[in-house]
Coordinates of C-alpha atoms and ligand atoms in Angstrom, one line a residue:
X1 CA -10.0 0.7 23.2
X2 CA -7.7 3.6 21.9
X3 CA -4.4 0.8 23.1
X4 CA -5.2 -1.8 21.8
X5 CA -5.6 -3.3 18.2
X6 CA -9.0 -2.5 16.4
X7 CA -10.7 -5.5 14.9
X8 CA -10.4 -6.1 11.3
X9 CA -14.1 -5.5 10.3
X10 CA -13.1 -2.0 11.8
X11 CA -10.4 -1.5 9.9
X12 CA -11.9 -2.3 6.6
X13 CA -15.0 -0.4 7.5
X14 CA -12.9 2.7 8.8
X15 CA -10.7 2.6 5.3
X16 CA -13.9 2.2 2.8
X17 CA -15.5 4.9 4.7
X18 CA -12.3 7.7 4.6
X19 CA -12.6 6.1 0.6
X20 CA -15.8 6.9 0.2
X21 CA -15.1 10.8 1.7
X22 CA -12.5 11.2 -0.9
X23 CA -14.5 10.6 -3.6
X24 CA -17.4 12.3 -2.3
X25 CA -15.0 15.5 -1.6
X26 CA -13.6 15.1 -5.3
X27 CA -16.4 15.3 -7.0
X28 CA -14.5 17.1 -10.1
X29 CA -12.7 13.8 -11.2
X30 CA -13.0 12.4 -14.9
X31 CA -13.5 9.2 -16.3
X32 CA -10.5 8.0 -18.8
X33 CA -10.0 4.7 -20.7
X34 CA -6.9 2.5 -20.2
X35 CA -6.4 -0.9 -20.1
X36 CA -5.8 -2.7 -16.9
X37 CA -4.9 -6.6 -15.8
X38 CA -7.6 -7.6 -13.0
X39 CA -5.1 -10.7 -11.5
X40 CA -1.8 -12.2 -12.2
X41 CA -3.1 -14.4 -14.7
X42 CA -5.6 -12.4 -16.2
X43 CA -4.7 -10.6 -20.0
X44 CA -5.0 -6.2 -20.0
X45 CA -7.9 -5.2 -21.2
X46 CA -10.2 -2.0 -22.0
X47 CA -11.2 -0.6 -19.0
X48 CA -12.5 3.2 -17.4
X49 CA -10.2 4.7 -14.7
X50 CA -10.7 7.9 -12.3
X51 CA -8.6 10.8 -12.7
X52 CA -8.6 14.1 -10.8
X53 CA -8.7 17.1 -12.1
X54 CA -5.7 18.9 -11.9
X55 CA -5.0 20.4 -7.9
X56 CA -2.8 24.3 -8.1
X57 CA 0.4 22.4 -8.4
X58 CA -1.1 19.7 -10.9
X59 CA -0.7 19.4 -14.9
X60 CA -2.7 17.5 -16.7
X61 CA -1.7 15.4 -19.8
X62 CA -3.1 14.2 -22.6
X63 CA -1.3 10.6 -23.0
X64 CA 0.1 10.3 -26.9
X65 CA 3.1 7.5 -25.6
X66 CA 3.3 4.6 -23.7
X67 CA 6.4 2.7 -23.6
X68 CA 6.5 -1.2 -21.9
X69 CA 9.0 -2.1 -19.3
X70 CA 9.8 -5.2 -18.2
X71 CA 8.9 -4.0 -14.8
X72 CA 4.7 -3.9 -16.0
X73 CA 5.3 -7.4 -16.6
X74 CA 6.8 -8.0 -13.5
X75 CA 4.1 -6.5 -11.8
X76 CA 1.3 -7.2 -13.8
X77 CA 1.9 -11.1 -13.1
X78 CA 3.2 -10.7 -9.7
X79 CA 6.5 -11.4 -9.3
X80 CA 8.0 -9.1 -7.3
X81 CA 5.2 -10.3 -4.4
X82 CA 7.6 -10.5 -1.5
X83 CA 9.3 -6.6 -2.0
X84 CA 6.1 -5.1 -3.5
X85 CA 2.7 -6.9 -4.0
X86 CA 0.7 -6.1 -6.9
X87 CA -2.8 -4.3 -5.9
X88 CA -5.3 -5.5 -8.8
X89 CA -6.8 -4.0 -11.1
X90 CA -3.5 -3.0 -12.4
X91 CA -3.1 0.1 -15.0
X92 CA 1.0 0.0 -15.8
X93 CA 2.8 1.8 -17.3
X94 CA 5.7 4.6 -16.7
X95 CA 7.5 5.5 -19.6
X96 CA 5.1 8.8 -20.8
X97 CA 5.0 11.1 -23.5
X98 CA 2.3 13.9 -23.9
X99 CA 0.6 17.0 -24.1
X100 CA -0.3 19.4 -21.4
X101 CA -4.1 19.8 -21.3
X102 CA -4.3 22.0 -18.3
X103 CA -2.7 23.7 -15.3
X104 CA -3.1 24.5 -11.7
X105 CA -3.2 28.2 -10.9
X106 CA 0.6 27.8 -8.9
X107 CA 1.9 25.9 -11.8
X108 CA 5.3 28.1 -12.3
X109 CA 7.0 24.8 -14.9
X110 CA 4.8 24.2 -17.9
X111 CA 2.1 25.3 -20.1
X112 CA -0.3 23.8 -21.7
X113 CA 0.5 22.8 -25.1
X114 CA 4.1 21.8 -23.6
X115 CA 5.2 18.3 -24.9
X116 CA 6.5 16.6 -21.3
X117 CA 7.2 13.2 -19.9
X118 CA 6.3 11.1 -16.1
X119 CA 8.4 8.3 -15.4
X120 CA 8.0 5.9 -12.3
X121 CA 7.2 8.3 -9.7
X122 CA 4.6 10.6 -9.2
X123 CA 4.9 11.5 -5.6
X124 CA 7.6 12.0 -2.3
X125 CA 7.9 14.1 0.3
X126 CA 10.1 16.4 -0.7
X127 CA 11.3 16.8 3.0
X128 CA 13.3 14.1 3.6
X129 CA 17.3 13.5 3.5
X130 CA 17.1 11.8 -0.6
X131 CA 14.3 14.2 -1.5
X132 CA 16.6 17.2 -0.1
X133 CA 19.8 15.5 -2.2
X134 CA 17.2 15.0 -5.3
X135 CA 17.0 11.6 -4.6
X136 CA 12.9 11.3 -4.9
X137 CA 13.8 7.6 -6.1
X138 CA 15.4 7.0 -2.9
X139 CA 12.2 8.7 -0.6
X140 CA 10.7 6.5 2.2
X141 CA 7.7 8.1 1.3
X142 CA 7.8 8.1 -2.0
X143 CA 4.9 6.8 -4.7
X144 CA 5.3 5.1 -7.9
X145 CA 3.7 6.2 -11.1
X146 CA 1.2 3.3 -10.4
X147 CA 0.2 0.5 -7.9
X148 CA 1.7 3.2 -5.4
X149 CA -0.8 4.4 -3.0
X150 CA -3.4 7.5 -4.6
X151 CA -3.1 9.8 -1.5
X152 CA -5.8 12.1 -3.7
X153 CA -7.9 9.3 -4.9
X154 CA -7.1 6.6 -1.9
X155 CA -6.7 2.9 -2.8
X156 CA -3.4 2.9 -6.1
X157 CA -2.3 5.0 -8.4
X158 CA -3.2 4.2 -12.6
X159 CA -0.4 4.2 -14.4
X160 CA 0.5 4.9 -18.5
X161 CA -1.8 2.8 -20.0
X162 CA -4.5 5.0 -20.1
X163 CA -5.5 8.0 -22.7
X164 CA -4.5 11.0 -19.5
X165 CA -3.1 11.2 -16.3
X166 CA -2.8 13.9 -13.2
X167 CA 0.9 14.0 -11.9
X168 CA 2.1 17.4 -9.3
X169 CA 5.0 19.8 -11.4
X170 CA 7.8 18.4 -9.6
X171 CA 7.4 15.0 -11.5
X172 CA 6.6 16.1 -15.1
X173 CA 10.5 16.6 -17.3
X174 CA 10.2 18.5 -20.4
X175 CA 11.0 16.5 -23.0
X176 CA 13.7 19.0 -25.5
X177 CA 12.4 19.8 -29.4
X178 CA 13.5 17.3 -31.9
X179 CA 13.2 14.0 -29.9
X180 CA 10.3 12.0 -31.5
X181 CA 7.9 11.5 -28.9
X182 CA 7.8 8.0 -29.5
X183 CA 11.1 7.3 -29.1
X184 CA 11.8 9.5 -26.3
X185 CA 8.4 8.1 -24.1
X186 CA 11.4 4.7 -23.1
X187 CA 13.8 7.5 -21.7
X188 CA 11.3 8.0 -19.2
X189 CA 12.8 4.3 -16.9
X190 CA 14.8 2.6 -19.7
X191 CA 16.9 6.2 -20.1
X192 CA 16.9 7.2 -16.3
X193 CA 18.3 3.7 -15.0
X194 CA 20.5 3.6 -17.1
X195 CA 22.1 7.0 -17.2
X196 CA 22.3 7.2 -13.7
X197 CA 24.5 4.4 -12.5
X198 CA 26.9 5.3 -15.4
X199 CA 27.4 9.0 -14.0
X200 CA 27.4 7.3 -10.8
X201 CA 30.2 5.5 -11.9
X202 CA 32.0 8.0 -13.8
X203 CA 32.3 6.2 -16.9
X204 CA 34.1 8.2 -19.5
X205 CA 36.6 7.8 -21.8
X206 CA 39.4 5.6 -21.6
X207 CA 36.9 3.2 -19.6
X208 CA 35.6 -0.4 -20.9
X209 CA 32.1 -0.8 -20.1
X210 CA 30.2 -4.1 -20.1
X211 CA 26.0 -4.3 -21.1
X212 CA 24.9 -7.2 -19.8
X213 CA 20.9 -8.3 -21.7
X214 CA 20.1 -6.4 -24.8
X215 CA 17.0 -5.6 -24.4
X216 CA 15.1 -2.0 -23.7
X217 CA 17.3 -1.4 -20.7
X218 CA 20.6 -2.5 -22.6
X219 CA 19.8 -1.5 -25.7
X220 CA 20.0 2.2 -24.1
X221 CA 22.7 1.7 -21.4
X222 CA 24.7 1.1 -24.9
X223 CA 24.1 4.2 -26.8
X224 CA 24.1 6.3 -23.4
X225 CA 28.3 4.2 -22.8
X226 CA 29.4 5.1 -26.1
X227 CA 27.9 9.2 -25.6
X228 CA 29.7 9.3 -23.0
X229 CA 33.1 8.5 -24.4
X230 CA 33.3 4.1 -23.6
X231 CA 35.1 1.3 -24.9
X232 CA 31.4 -0.7 -25.2
X233 CA 31.2 -4.2 -24.7
X234 CA 27.8 -6.5 -25.2
X235 CA 27.3 -9.3 -23.3
X236 CA 24.0 -11.5 -25.1
X237 CA 22.7 -14.7 -25.0
X238 CA 21.0 -14.5 -28.5
X239 CA 23.7 -14.4 -31.2
X240 CA 21.0 -13.1 -33.5
X241 CA 21.5 -9.5 -31.8
X242 CA 24.8 -9.2 -32.5
X243 CA 24.8 -7.0 -35.8
X244 CA 22.1 -4.7 -33.8
X245 CA 24.4 -4.9 -30.7
X246 CA 27.2 -3.4 -33.1
X247 CA 24.8 -0.7 -34.8
X248 CA 23.7 0.4 -31.6
X249 CA 27.0 1.3 -31.1
X250 CA 28.8 -1.5 -29.2
X251 CA 32.2 -1.8 -29.8
X252 CA 32.3 -5.6 -29.2
X253 CA 29.9 -8.4 -28.8
X254 CA 29.3 -10.7 -26.6
X255 CA 27.7 -14.0 -26.8
X256 CA 27.7 -15.2 -22.8
X257 CA 27.3 -19.2 -23.5
X258 CA 30.4 -18.7 -25.1
X259 CA 32.8 -19.4 -22.3
X260 CA 36.4 -18.9 -24.3
X261 CA 34.8 -15.5 -25.5
X262 CA 34.2 -14.9 -22.2
X263 CA 37.0 -16.1 -21.0
X264 CA 39.1 -13.5 -23.5
X265 CA 37.6 -10.7 -21.0
X266 CA 38.4 -12.1 -18.0
X267 CA 40.0 -9.1 -15.2
X268 CA 39.2 -6.2 -17.9
X269 CA 35.9 -3.8 -17.2
X270 CA 36.1 -0.9 -14.8
X271 CA 32.4 -1.2 -15.1
X272 CA 29.6 -3.9 -15.8
X273 CA 25.6 -2.9 -15.9
X274 CA 23.3 -5.9 -15.7
X275 CA 20.7 -5.3 -17.6
X276 CA 19.2 -9.0 -17.1
X277 CA 15.6 -9.3 -16.1
X278 CA 15.6 -13.9 -15.1
X279 CA 17.9 -15.6 -13.4
X280 CA 21.7 -15.8 -15.2
X281 CA 24.6 -15.8 -13.8
X282 CA 26.4 -12.6 -11.9
X283 CA 29.0 -14.9 -10.8
X284 CA 30.6 -14.9 -14.6
X285 CA 30.1 -11.5 -14.8
X286 CA 31.9 -11.1 -11.9
X287 CA 34.6 -12.4 -12.9
X288 CA 34.7 -9.7 -15.9
X289 CA 35.8 -6.4 -13.3
X290 CA 39.1 -5.3 -12.7
X291 CA 40.4 -5.4 -9.4
X292 CA 38.2 -2.8 -7.9
X293 CA 35.3 -2.6 -10.5
X294 CA 31.7 -3.0 -10.1
X295 CA 29.2 -4.9 -11.6
X296 CA 25.3 -2.4 -11.1
X297 CA 22.4 -4.1 -11.1
X298 CA 19.7 -3.0 -12.7
X299 CA 17.5 -5.8 -13.6
X300 CA 15.0 -7.2 -11.4
X301 CA 14.6 -11.0 -11.8
X302 CA 11.4 -12.3 -9.5
X303 CA 13.6 -14.8 -7.4
X304 CA 17.1 -14.1 -5.9
X305 CA 20.5 -14.9 -7.6
X306 CA 23.3 -16.7 -6.7
X307 CA 27.2 -14.9 -5.7
X308 CA 29.9 -16.7 -4.7
X309 CA 32.3 -14.9 -2.1
X310 CA 35.4 -15.1 -4.0
X311 CA 34.2 -14.0 -7.0
X312 CA 33.9 -10.2 -4.8
X313 CA 37.4 -10.9 -2.5
X314 CA 39.8 -11.7 -5.6
X315 CA 40.3 -9.1 -6.7
X316 CA 38.0 -6.0 -4.4
X317 CA 35.1 -5.9 -6.3
X318 CA 32.1 -4.8 -5.9
X319 CA 28.6 -6.0 -6.2
X320 CA 26.0 -2.7 -6.4
X321 CA 22.6 -1.9 -7.3
X322 CA 21.0 1.0 -9.2
X323 CA 17.3 2.4 -9.0
X324 CA 15.8 5.0 -11.5
X325 CA 17.1 8.0 -10.9
X326 CA 16.2 11.6 -9.8
X327 CA 14.2 14.7 -10.8
X328 CA 17.6 17.1 -11.7
X329 CA 18.4 13.8 -12.8
X330 CA 15.8 12.8 -14.8
X331 CA 16.3 16.0 -16.6
X332 CA 19.7 15.9 -17.1
X333 CA 19.1 12.9 -18.9
X334 CA 17.0 14.0 -21.2
X335 CA 18.5 17.2 -22.3
X336 CA 21.6 15.5 -22.9
X337 CA 19.6 12.9 -25.2
X338 CA 18.5 16.1 -26.5
X339 CA 21.7 17.3 -27.3
X340 CA 23.0 14.3 -28.7
X341 CA 19.7 12.7 -30.5
X342 CA 19.0 10.0 -28.7
X343 CA 16.2 8.2 -28.2
X344 CA 15.1 4.5 -28.0
X345 CA 14.3 2.1 -31.0
X346 CA 10.8 1.8 -31.0
X347 CA 8.0 -0.8 -32.5
X348 CA 5.4 0.8 -32.5
X349 CA 2.1 -0.3 -31.1
X350 CA -1.8 0.0 -30.8
X351 CA -3.0 -0.8 -27.4
X352 CA -4.9 -3.6 -28.8
X353 CA -1.8 -5.7 -29.4
X354 CA -0.3 -5.0 -25.2
X355 CA -0.7 -9.0 -24.6
X356 CA 0.8 -10.3 -27.5
X357 CA 3.8 -7.4 -26.5
X358 CA 4.4 -9.3 -23.4
X359 CA 4.9 -12.3 -25.0
X360 CA 7.3 -11.7 -27.6
X361 CA 9.1 -9.3 -24.2
X362 CA 9.0 -12.7 -22.3
X363 CA 11.1 -14.4 -25.7
X364 CA 13.5 -11.7 -25.7
X365 CA 11.7 -10.2 -29.3
X366 CA 11.9 -7.1 -29.4
X367 CA 14.3 -4.3 -31.1
X368 CA 14.7 -2.6 -28.4
X369 CA 11.5 -1.5 -26.7
X370 CA 7.6 -1.8 -27.2
X371 CA 5.6 1.5 -27.1
X372 CA 1.7 1.9 -27.3
X373 CA 0.6 4.8 -29.6
X374 CA -2.3 5.7 -27.4
X375 CA -4.7 7.0 -30.1
X376 CA -5.4 3.8 -30.5
X377 CA -7.0 3.9 -26.7
X378 CA -9.0 6.7 -27.8
X379 CA -10.8 4.9 -31.6
X380 CA -11.5 0.7 -29.5
Ligands
NAP1 P1 13.9 -6.5 -21.6 O1 13.4 -6.1 -22.8 O2 12.9 -8.1 -21.7 O3 15.5 -7.1 -21.6 C1 16.0 -8.1 -20.7 C2 16.8 -8.7 -22.1 O4 18.1 -9.8 -20.8 C3 16.9 -10.1 -22.5 O5 16.4 -8.7 -23.9 C4 17.7 -10.3 -22.5 O6 18.8 -9.8 -23.0 C5 18.5 -10.8 -21.0 N1 17.7 -12.2 -21.0 C6 16.6 -12.4 -21.1 N2 16.4 -13.8 -20.2 C7 17.4 -13.9 -20.1 C8 18.1 -14.9 -19.1 N3 17.1 -16.2 -18.4 N4 19.6 -15.1 -18.8 C9 20.0 -14.5 -19.6 N5 19.8 -12.8 -20.2 C10 18.1 -13.0 -20.3 O7 13.5 -6.2 -20.4 P2 14.3 -4.6 -19.1 O8 12.0 -3.6 -19.6 O9 15.0 -3.6 -20.4 O10 14.2 -5.1 -18.1 C11 15.6 -5.9 -17.4 C12 14.9 -5.7 -16.6 O11 15.6 -4.6 -15.6 C13 13.9 -5.9 -15.4 O12 13.9 -7.1 -14.7 C14 13.0 -4.8 -15.1 O13 11.8 -5.0 -13.9 C15 14.4 -4.4 -14.4 N6 14.3 -2.1 -14.6 C16 14.9 -1.9 -13.5 C17 14.5 -0.7 -13.1 C18 15.6 -0.6 -12.0 O14 15.4 1.3 -11.6 N7 16.5 -0.8 -11.3 C19 13.7 -0.2 -14.1 C20 13.2 -0.5 -14.8 C21 13.8 -2.4 -15.1 P3 19.9 -11.0 -24.6 O15 18.9 -11.7 -25.7 O16 20.8 -10.3 -25.0 O17 20.3 -12.0 -23.9
ZN2 ZN1 10.6 0.8 -15.9

């Protein structure tokens, strides 16, 4: 029996019993209001979830604001089913700013009353090579803020579309004083996801940088690229965003459907950050890179992108990818934002408008990040 495979029904029973055990052991849990989706075709609707009471190293946070990332939409609709299938019900949200309401006995970094933030990660193994190099986002045992394995309560983790969250202090960030909390929330994903590759590629004064897709990520990419001193060019499919792109800091804006405008920039970029959420022509963008230039994909479209080998061979170009950033790097980005007064441009909405916001996000109709005022969840 020890070496044989157990029948599925037995495995299910064992898993269920272990979950029941965890639930009984953690009698110190609180009910928390949240919004969840029951299936890939369901609308988000009010629900109640459980949160653990803070353990020794945990911080309990009352959530004030939570940004709406396009990844929330991909996940709710199970568009990444081949890579990370969604477990339902799902409570999305990983751009969290809140106030500390309780801390465990061993917590050193945060105190009750502090304004803090939580991004896409709530755990990792802290022992692997990646964790020891401050690259928790690459840890094979990393736990995402939602739809990750919940080691304490069983099942999956629930994200920021909720009243409160309990997180190990290592994954809780300090929000610099003076930053508007609603505008700061999107820094926890859109901010770090664009900051990390810009820093990794050494973006600085004298470099020519492209940012593709002026959405939540893209508009943060523009702000950071400019703050780092680069000549920044926005590529957009939306002619109506040209003025905004300039206001956000772009030196130039190209409407990508205009072939002649694209051609003017051929072979000239040191770095291009591609933050597009859907199918698009990556070859056309690769051809804009100078030799040895790099295009980093941060956008995560549902379907594979086509790339011609020649777009890479000619000019010895690089195609790369990047996922969020480590915890220390996230704090560095927040501190930089505090120093330079950088936040996201947000449209603050009550949670009751979340389904409408998803539809607008899919039409690229957001300027430039929806952010949920979580007080609305208490109200209704
Ligand atoms: P978003 O606010 O919806 O922005 C995406 C932008 O892409 C749109 O505003 C639009 O910009 C452009 N776009 C949309 N459809 C397009 C199409 N068919 N062809 C060309 N351009 C199109 O989304 P977001 O929250 O910034 O997220 C962007 C992507 O990054 C998503 O796939 C998300 O899941 C992913 N993401 C990745 C990470 C990571 O760690 N790598 C982290 C967070 C998010 P224009 O109107 O300017 O063309
Ligand atoms: Zn995100």
